[in-house]
Coordinates of C-alpha atoms in Angstrom, one line a residue:
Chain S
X1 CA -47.3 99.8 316.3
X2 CA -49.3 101.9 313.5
X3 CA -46.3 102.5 311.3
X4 CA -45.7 98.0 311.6
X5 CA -49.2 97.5 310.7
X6 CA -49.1 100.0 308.1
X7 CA -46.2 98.2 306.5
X8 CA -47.7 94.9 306.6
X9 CA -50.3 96.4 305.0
X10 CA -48.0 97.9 301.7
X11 CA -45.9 94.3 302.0
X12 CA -49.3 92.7 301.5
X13 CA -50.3 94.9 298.9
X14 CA -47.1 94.4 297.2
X15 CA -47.2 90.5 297.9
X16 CA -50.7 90.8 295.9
X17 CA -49.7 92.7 293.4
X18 CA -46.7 91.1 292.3
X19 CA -48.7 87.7 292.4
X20 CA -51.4 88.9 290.0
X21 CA -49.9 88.5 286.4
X22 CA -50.5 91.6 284.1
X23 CA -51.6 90.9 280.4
X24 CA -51.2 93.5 277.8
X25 CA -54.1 95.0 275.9
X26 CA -53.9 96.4 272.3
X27 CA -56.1 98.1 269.8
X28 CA -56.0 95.9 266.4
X29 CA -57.9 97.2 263.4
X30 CA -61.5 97.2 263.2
X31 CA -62.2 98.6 266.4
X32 CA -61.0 95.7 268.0
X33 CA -59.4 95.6 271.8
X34 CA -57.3 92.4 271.7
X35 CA -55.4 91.0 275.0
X36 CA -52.4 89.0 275.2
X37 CA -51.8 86.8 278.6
X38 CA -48.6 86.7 279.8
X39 CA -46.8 82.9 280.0
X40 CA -46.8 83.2 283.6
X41 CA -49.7 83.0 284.2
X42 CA -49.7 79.0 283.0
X43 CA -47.0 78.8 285.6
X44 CA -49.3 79.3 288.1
X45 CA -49.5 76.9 290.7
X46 CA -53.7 76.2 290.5
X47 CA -53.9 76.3 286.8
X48 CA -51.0 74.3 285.8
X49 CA -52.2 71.2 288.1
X50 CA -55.3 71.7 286.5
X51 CA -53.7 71.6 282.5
X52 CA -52.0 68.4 283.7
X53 CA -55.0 66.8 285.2
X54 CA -56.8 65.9 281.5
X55 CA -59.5 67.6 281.6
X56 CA -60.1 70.6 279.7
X57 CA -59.0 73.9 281.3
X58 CA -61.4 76.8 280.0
X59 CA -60.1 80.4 280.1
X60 CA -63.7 82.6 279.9
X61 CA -62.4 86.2 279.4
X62 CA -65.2 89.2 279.6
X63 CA -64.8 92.9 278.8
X64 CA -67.2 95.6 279.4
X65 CA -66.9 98.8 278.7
X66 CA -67.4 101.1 281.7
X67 CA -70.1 103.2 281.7
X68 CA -72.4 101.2 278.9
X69 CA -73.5 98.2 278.6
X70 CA -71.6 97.2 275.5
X71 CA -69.3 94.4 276.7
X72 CA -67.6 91.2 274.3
X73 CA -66.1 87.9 275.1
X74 CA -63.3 85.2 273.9
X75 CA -62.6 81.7 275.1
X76 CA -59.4 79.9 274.5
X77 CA -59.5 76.4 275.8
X78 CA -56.5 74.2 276.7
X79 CA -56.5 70.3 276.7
X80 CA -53.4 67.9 277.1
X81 CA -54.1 64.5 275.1
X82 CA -52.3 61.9 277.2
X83 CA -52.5 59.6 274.6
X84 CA -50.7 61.2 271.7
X85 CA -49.1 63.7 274.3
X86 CA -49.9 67.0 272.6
X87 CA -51.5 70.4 273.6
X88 CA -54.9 70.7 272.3
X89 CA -55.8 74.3 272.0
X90 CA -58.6 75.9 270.9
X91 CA -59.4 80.1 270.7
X92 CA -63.1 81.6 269.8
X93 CA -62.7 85.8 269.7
X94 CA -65.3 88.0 270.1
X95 CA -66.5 87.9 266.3
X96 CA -66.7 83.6 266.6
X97 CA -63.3 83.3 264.6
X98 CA -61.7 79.7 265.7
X99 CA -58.6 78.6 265.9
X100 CA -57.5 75.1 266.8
X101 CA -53.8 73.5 266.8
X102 CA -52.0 70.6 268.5
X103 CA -48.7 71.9 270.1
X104 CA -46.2 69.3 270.3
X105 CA -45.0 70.9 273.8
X106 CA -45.5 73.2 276.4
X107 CA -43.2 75.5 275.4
X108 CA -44.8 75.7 272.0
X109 CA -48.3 76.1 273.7
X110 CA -46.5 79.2 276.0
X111 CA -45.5 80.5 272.8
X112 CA -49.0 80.3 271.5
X113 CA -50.5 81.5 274.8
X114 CA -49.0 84.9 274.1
X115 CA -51.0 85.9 270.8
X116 CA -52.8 88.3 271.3
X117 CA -56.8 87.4 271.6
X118 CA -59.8 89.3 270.3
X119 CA -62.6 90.3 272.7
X120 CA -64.0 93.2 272.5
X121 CA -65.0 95.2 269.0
X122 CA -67.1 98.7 269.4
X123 CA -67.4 101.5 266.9
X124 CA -64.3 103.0 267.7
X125 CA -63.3 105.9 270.4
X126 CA -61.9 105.7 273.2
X127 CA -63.0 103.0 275.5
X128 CA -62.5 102.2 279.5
X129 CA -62.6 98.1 279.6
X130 CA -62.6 96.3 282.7
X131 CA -62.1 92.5 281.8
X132 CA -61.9 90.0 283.5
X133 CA -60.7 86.4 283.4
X134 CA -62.2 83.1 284.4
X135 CA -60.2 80.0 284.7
X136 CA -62.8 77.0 284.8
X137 CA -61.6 73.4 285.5
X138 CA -63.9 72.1 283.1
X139 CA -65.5 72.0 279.7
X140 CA -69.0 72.6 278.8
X141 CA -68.7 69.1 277.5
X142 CA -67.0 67.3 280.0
X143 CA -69.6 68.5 282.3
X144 CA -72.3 67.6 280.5
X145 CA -70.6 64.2 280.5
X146 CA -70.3 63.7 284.1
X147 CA -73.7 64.8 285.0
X148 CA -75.5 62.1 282.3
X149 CA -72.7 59.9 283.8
X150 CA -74.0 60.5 287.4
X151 CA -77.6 60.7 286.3
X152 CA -77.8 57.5 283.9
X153 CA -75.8 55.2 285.9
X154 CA -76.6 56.2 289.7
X155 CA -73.0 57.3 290.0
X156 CA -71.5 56.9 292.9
X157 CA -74.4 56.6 294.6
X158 CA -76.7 53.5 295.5
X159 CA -79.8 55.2 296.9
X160 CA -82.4 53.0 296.3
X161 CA -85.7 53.8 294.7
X162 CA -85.7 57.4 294.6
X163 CA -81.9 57.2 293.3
X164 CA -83.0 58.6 290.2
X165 CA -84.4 61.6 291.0
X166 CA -82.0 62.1 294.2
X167 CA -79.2 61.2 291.5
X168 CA -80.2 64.0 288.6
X169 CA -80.6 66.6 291.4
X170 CA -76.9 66.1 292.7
X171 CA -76.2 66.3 288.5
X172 CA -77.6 69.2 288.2
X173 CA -75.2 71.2 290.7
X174 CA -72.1 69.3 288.9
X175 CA -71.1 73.1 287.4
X176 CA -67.4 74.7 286.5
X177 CA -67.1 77.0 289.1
X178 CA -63.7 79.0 288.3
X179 CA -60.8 78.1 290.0
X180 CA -59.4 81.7 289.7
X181 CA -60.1 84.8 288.5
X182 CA -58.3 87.6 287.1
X183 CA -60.1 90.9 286.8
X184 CA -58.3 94.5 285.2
X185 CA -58.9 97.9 283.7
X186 CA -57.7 99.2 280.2
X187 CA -58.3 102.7 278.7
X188 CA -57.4 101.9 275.0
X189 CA -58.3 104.1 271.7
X190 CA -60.1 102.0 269.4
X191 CA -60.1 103.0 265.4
Chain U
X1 CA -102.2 69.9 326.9
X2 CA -103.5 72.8 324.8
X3 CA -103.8 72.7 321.1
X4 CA -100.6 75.5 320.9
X5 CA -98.7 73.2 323.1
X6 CA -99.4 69.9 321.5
X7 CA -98.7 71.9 318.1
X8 CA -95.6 73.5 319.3
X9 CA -94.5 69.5 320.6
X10 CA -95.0 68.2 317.3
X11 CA -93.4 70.7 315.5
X12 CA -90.0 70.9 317.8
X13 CA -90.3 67.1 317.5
X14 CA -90.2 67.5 313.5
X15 CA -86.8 70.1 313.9
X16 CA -85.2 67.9 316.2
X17 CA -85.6 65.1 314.2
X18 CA -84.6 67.0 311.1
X19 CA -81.9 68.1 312.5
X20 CA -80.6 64.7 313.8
X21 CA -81.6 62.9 310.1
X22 CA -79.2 65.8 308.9
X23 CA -75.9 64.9 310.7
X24 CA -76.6 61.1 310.0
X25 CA -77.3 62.2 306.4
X26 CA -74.0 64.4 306.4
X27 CA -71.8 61.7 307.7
X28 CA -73.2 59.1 305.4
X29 CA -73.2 60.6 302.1
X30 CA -69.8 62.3 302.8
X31 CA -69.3 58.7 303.1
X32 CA -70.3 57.1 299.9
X33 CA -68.8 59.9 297.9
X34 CA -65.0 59.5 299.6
X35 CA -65.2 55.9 298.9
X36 CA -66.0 56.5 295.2
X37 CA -63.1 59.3 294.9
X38 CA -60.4 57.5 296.6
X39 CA -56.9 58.3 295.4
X40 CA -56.3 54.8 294.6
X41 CA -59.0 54.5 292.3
X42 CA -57.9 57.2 290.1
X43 CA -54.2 55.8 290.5
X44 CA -55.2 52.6 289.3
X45 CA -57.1 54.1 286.3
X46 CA -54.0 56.2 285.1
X47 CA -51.8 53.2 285.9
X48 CA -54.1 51.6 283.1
X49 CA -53.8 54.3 281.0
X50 CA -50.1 53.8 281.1
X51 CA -50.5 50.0 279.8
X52 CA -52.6 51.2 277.1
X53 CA -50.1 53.2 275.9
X54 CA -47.2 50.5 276.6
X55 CA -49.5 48.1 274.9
X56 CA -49.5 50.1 272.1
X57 CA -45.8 49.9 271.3
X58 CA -45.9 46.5 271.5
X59 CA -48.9 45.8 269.7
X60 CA -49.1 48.4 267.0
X61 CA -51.3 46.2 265.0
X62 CA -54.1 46.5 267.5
X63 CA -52.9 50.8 268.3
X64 CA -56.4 51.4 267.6
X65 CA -58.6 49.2 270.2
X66 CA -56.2 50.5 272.9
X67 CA -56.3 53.8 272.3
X68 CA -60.5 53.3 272.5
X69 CA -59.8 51.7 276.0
X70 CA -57.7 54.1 276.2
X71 CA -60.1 57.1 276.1
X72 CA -62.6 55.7 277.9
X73 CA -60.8 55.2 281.1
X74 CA -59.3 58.8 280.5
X75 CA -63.2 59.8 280.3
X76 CA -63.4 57.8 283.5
X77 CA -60.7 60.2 285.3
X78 CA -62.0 62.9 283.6
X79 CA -65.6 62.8 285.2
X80 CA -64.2 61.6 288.4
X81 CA -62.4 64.9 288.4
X82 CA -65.2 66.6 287.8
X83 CA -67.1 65.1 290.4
X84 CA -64.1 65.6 292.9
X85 CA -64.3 69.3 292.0
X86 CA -68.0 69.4 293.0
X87 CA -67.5 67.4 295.6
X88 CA -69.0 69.9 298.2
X89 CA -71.6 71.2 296.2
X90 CA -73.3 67.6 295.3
X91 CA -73.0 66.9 299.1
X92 CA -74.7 69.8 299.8
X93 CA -77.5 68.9 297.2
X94 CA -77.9 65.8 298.3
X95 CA -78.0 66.3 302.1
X96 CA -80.8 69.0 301.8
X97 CA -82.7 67.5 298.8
X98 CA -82.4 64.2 301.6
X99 CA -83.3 66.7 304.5
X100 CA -86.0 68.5 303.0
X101 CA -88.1 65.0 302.0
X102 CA -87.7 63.9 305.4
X103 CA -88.6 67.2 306.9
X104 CA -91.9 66.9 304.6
X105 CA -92.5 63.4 305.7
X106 CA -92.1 64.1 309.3
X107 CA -94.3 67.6 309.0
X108 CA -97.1 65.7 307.4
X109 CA -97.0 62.9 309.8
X110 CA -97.1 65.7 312.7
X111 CA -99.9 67.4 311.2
X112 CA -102.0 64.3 310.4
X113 CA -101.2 63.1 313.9
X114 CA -102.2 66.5 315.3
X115 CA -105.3 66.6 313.1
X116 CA -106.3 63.0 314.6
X117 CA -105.5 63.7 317.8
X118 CA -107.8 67.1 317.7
X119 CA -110.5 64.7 316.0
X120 CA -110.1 62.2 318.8
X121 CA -110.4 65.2 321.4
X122 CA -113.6 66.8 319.3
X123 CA -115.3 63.4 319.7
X124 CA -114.5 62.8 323.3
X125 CA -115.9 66.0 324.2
X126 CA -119.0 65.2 322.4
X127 CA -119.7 61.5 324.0
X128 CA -118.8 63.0 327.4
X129 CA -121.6 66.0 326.6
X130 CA -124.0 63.2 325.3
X131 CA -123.3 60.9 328.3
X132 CA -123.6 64.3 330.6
X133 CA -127.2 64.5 329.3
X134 CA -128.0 60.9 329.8
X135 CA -126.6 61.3 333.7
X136 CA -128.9 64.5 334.1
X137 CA -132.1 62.9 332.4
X138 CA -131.5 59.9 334.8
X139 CA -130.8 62.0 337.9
X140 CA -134.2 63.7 337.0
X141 CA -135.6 59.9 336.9
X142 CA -134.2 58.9 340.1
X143 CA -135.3 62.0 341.8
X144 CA -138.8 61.4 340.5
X145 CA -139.0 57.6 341.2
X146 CA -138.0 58.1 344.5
X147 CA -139.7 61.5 345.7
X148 CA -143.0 60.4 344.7
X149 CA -143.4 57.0 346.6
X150 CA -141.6 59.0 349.5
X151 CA -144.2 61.8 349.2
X152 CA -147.2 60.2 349.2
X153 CA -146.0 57.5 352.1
X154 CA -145.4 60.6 354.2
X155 CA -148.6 61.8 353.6
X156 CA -149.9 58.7 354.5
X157 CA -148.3 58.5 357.8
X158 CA -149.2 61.7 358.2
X159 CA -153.1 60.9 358.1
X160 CA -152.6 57.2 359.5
X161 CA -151.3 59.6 362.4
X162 CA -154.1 61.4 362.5
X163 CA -156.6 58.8 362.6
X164 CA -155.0 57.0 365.5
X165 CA -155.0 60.2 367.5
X166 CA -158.6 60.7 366.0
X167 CA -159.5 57.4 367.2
X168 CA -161.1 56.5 363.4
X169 CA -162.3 53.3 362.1
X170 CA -160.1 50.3 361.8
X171 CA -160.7 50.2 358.1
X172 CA -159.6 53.8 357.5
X173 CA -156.1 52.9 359.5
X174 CA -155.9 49.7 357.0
X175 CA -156.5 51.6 354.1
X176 CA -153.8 53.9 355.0
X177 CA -151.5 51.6 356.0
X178 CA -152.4 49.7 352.5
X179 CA -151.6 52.7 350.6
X180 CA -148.2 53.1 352.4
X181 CA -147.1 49.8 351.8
X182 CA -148.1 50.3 348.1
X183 CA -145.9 53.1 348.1
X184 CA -143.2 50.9 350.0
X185 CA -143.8 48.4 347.0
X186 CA -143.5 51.0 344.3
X187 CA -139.7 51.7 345.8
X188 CA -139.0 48.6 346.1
X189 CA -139.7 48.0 342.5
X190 CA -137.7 50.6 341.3
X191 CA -134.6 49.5 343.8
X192 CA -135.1 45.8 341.8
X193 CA -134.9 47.3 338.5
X194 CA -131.3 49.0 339.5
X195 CA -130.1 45.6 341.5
X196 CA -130.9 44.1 338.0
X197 CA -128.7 46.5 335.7
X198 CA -126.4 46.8 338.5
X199 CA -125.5 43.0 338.7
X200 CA -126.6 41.0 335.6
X201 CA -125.9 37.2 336.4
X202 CA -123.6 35.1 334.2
X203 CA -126.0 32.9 332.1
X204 CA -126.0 29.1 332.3
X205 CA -125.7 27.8 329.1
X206 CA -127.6 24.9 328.0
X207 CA -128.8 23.6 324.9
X208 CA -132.1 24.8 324.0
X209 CA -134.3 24.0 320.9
X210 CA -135.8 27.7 320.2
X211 CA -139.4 27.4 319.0
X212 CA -140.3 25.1 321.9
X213 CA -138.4 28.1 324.3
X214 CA -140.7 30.8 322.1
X215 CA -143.5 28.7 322.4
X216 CA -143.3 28.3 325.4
X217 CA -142.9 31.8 326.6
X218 CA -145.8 32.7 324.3
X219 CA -148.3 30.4 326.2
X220 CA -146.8 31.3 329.4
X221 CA -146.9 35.1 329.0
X222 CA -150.0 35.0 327.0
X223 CA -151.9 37.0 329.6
X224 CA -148.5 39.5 331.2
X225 CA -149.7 42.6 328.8
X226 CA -153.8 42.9 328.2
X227 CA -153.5 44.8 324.9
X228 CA -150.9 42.3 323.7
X229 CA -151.2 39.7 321.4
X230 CA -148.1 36.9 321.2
X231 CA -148.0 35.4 317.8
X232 CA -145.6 32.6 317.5
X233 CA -145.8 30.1 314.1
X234 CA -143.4 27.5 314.3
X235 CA -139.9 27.1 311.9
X236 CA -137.3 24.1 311.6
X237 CA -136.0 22.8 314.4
X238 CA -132.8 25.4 315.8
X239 CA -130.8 24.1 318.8
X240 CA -129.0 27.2 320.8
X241 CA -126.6 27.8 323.9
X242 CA -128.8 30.2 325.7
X243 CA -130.0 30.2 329.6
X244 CA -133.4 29.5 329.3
X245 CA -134.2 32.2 332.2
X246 CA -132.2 35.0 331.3
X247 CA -133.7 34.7 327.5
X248 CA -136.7 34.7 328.8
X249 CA -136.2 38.3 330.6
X250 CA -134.7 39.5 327.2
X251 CA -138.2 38.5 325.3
X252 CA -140.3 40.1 328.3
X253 CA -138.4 43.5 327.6
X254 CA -139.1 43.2 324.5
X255 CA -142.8 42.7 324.8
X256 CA -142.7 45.5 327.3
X257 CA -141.6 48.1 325.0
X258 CA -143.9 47.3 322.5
X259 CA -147.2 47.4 325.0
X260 CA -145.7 50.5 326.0
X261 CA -145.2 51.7 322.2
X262 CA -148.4 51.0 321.5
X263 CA -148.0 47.9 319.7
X264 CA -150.7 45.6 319.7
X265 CA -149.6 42.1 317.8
X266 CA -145.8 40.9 318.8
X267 CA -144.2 38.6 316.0
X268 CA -141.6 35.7 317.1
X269 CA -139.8 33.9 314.1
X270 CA -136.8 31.6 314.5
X271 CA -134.3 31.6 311.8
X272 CA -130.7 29.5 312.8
X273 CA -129.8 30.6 315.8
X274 CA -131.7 33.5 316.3
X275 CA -134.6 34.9 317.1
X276 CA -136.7 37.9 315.3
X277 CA -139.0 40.3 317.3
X278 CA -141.2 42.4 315.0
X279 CA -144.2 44.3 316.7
X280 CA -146.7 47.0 314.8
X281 CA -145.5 49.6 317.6
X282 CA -144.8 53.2 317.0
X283 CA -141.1 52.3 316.5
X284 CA -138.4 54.3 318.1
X285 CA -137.0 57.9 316.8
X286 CA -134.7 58.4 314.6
X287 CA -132.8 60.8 317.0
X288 CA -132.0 57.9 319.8
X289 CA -131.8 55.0 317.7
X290 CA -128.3 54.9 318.2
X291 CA -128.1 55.0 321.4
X292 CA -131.5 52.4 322.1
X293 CA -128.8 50.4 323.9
X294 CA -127.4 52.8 326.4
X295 CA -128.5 53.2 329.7
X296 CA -131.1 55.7 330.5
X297 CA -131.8 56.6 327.0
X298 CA -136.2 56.0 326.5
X299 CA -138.4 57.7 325.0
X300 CA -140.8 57.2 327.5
X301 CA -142.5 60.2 330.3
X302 CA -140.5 61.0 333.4
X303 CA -142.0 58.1 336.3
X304 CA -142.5 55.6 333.5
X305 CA -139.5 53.6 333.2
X306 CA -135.7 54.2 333.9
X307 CA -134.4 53.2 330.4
X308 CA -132.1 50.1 331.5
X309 CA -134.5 47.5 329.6
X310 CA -132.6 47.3 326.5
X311 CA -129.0 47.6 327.9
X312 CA -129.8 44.8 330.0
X313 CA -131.0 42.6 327.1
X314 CA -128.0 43.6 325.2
X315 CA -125.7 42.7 328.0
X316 CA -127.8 39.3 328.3
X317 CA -127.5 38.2 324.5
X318 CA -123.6 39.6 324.7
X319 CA -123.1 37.2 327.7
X320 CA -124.2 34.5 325.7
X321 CA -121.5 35.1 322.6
X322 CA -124.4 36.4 320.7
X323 CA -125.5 39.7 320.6
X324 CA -129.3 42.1 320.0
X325 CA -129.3 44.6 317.5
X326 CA -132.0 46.9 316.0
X327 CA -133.3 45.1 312.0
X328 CA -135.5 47.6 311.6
X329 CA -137.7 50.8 312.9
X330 CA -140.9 52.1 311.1
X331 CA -143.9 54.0 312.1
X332 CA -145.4 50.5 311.7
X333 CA -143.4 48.7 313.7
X334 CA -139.9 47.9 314.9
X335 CA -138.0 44.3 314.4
X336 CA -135.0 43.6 317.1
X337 CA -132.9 40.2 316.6
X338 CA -131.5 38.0 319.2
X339 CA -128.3 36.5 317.4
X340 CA -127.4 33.2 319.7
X341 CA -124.6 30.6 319.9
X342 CA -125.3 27.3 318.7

């Protein structure tokens, strides 16, 4: 009975650890940890419905450095435009640098996906980071949109008098909660 | 039911009907928002996205204006989408934002009815204290009223018995006897005044003028109190529906409190369809004057009146649709009006 449970247990484990994609850090010049996503990970069932649904899927990535309270951050955002029926991408690294293309396909945006993304810079050494990776649904933007949307108009909602207030208090918990997140540990040496 | 318990009602009334407002709530704005995010409404929206685009081909000439339609139904989807995402969250909102204004509502109403009701109690407890003291200074009455006629009849007896035994002079039995039977009268008296607060006739309405019925009373009742003077100067001609009786009983009172306030001039003055009663009495405290119309309240000694005068008046004037109040109350004299029904 123990030695069943106890290989459930490893399967599990296995199961999990199979299922959560592994990036690859590097150290780039200037003291810079840099991490590149594997293409997988766009595969995934959750996040590709969500690049196909229109809006703009938003992947927050967050290093700290164990042990201080240094810590750096990167955002690479990911839109499909239905109309002209590109990839809109967009990548801020740690030090603000953007990029922005418009992939004609998904393959092309895969490729892409793989360069390697700034997000953490200290003053060299060696560093312990743990990142970790946000995948919101939404844009800043878009939510800002919906919640004027749902405020302005009265929404969906016909509440009478009060529907105005009632109305900007429902806005106000219109928020991009993550729809998964990715957390891991680096030791990298930083020049 | 004690202040905790009526508190503890009120406030399990206020959860329970909380907590029912919260399930209505729950179902109904679950409700709203499913209808709004139907499938079919975001499949109709992409479907037009899809003849924007077609259009476009078509049309190129006009590529632009579609492609603005275009992005503002995909802006449609997109905070649709968004608001699908938050879907639980906004119902949660919304539900307790709902929740906690009716749960304010209800905790105020509970409070302010608690608060009333406590205010309601406070005052009952008071009138019943007040009217406990008016029951105890008219037991004290009653006790004199009748104890003293009873006592000195006794001791009357007593001696009458004596003096027949004693074989005394006729005229010392008669002038016991005398003195019992004034005692006798004296009860009697007091057992009239009771019959008369007790059971005070309907009045028979006729149509009166009121200076002749003042006038009248004034000669008539010229002579009841010694140190009384009636003073009557006559107005315009006032017809009223007043039994000419009963009226009269009212105006007696009257002129009996002031000969008993000290007053020595009464003033009658007919104005419409009522009458004024000003006298140069003492006029009445400040303490009672807002009770003058209650039973048993005077101001008078213990063995000099019961008190009922001016509820009985009051009750007269409200049988007749009308009704006497207090004008006014100095140390120089006290004005009551008699408001009739023409």
């Amino acid at each position: 009975m123990v030695k069943r449970l106890a290989a459930a247990i490893i399967v599990c484990v296995a199961l999990s650890a199979r299922a959560q994609p592994r990036p690859s850090f590097a150290a780039l010049p200037g003291a810079a940890a840099a991490i590149s996503l594997p293409a997988s990970m766009l595969d995934e069932k959750a996040i590709r419905k969500q690049l196909n649904s229109g809006l703009t899927t938003v992947f927050l990535m967050i290093a700290r450095e164990r042990g201080t309270r240094n810590a750096g951050a990167a955002r690479v955002e990911i839109r499909y435009d239905l109309w002209d029926e590109v990839w809109i991408v967009r990548k801020i690294e740690v030090d603000k640098r953007i990029e922005q293309q418009r992939l004609a396909s998904f393959d092309a945006l895969a490729k892409w996906w793989k360069n390697p993304v700034r997000l953490f810079v200290s003053d060299g050494g060696n560093v312990v980071l743990d990142v970790e990776l946000r995948v919101l649904p939404f844009s800043a933007a878009e939510e800002r949109d919906a919640r004027e949307w749902i405020s302005k108009s009265g929404g969906v909602a016909a509440t009478g008098g009060g529907g105005g207030i009632v109305d900007a208090l429902i806005g106000t918990t219109i928020t991009a909660r993550p729809i998964t997140t990715y957390r891991w540990s680096v030791e990298l040496t930083l020049k | 039911m004690t202040r905790a318990a009526s508190a503890a009602a009120i406030l399990l009334i206020v959860v329970a009907a909380t907590a029912l407002f919260y399930v209505v709530v729950h179902q109904v704005s679950g409700l709203w928002l499913d209808v709004a995010l139907r499938p079919e409404v975001r499949a109709a929206l992409e479907k037009s996205l899809g003849d924007q685009k077609r259009l476009r081909s078509f049309d190129p000439e006009q590529s632009e204006a579609y492609r603005l339609r275009f992005e503002e139904t995909r802006k449609l989807i997109n905070r649709i989408d968004v608001i699908r995402l938050n879907r639980a969250a906004m119902l949660r909102r919304f539900d307790l934002t709902l929740v906690a204004v009716f749960a304010l509502v209800m905790a105020i109403g509970g409070t302010t009815v608690w608060h009333r009701s406590r205010r309601a109690e406070e005052q009952r407890r008071r009138e019943y204290v007040a009217r406990f003291a008016a029951w105890q200074e008219a037991a004290r009455r009653h006790a004199h009223e009748i104890k003293t006629p009873l006592t000195a009849a006794r001791l009357e007896v007593d001696r009458l018995v004596s003096l027949t035994h004693a074989s005394a002079p006729m005229t010392d039995v008669q002038r016991a006897a005398e003195s019992v039977f004034e005692e006798l009268d004296r009860l009697a008296r007091f057992t009239r005044e009771f019959s008369s607060f007790a059971a005070v006739a309907a009045p028979v309405l006729r149509s009166e003028e009121l200076n002749h019925l003042v006038a009248e009373f004034c000669t008539t009742f010229a002579n009841a109190w010694p140190e009384l003077v009636l003073r009557f100067t006559k107005s315009a001609p006032s017809m009223a529906m007043v039994d000419r009786d009963m009226l009269r009983q009212v105006l007696a009172n009257l002129c009996t409190n002031s000969a008993k306030a000290g007053a020595k001039n009464v003033t009658f003055a007919v104005s419409g369809a009522a009458i004024d009663v000003t006298d140069d009495g003492a006029g009445i405290p400040e303490s009672i004057r807002p009770r003058i119309f209650d039973p048993y309240i005077t101001t008078r000694k213990i063995g000099e009146g019961m008190g009922l005068g001016l509820a009985i008046s009051r009750k007269i004037l409200l049988d007749h649709g009308g009704d006497l109040t207090l004008v006014d109350t100095s140390a120089s004299g006290t004005t009551f009006r008699l408001a009739l029904h023409t």
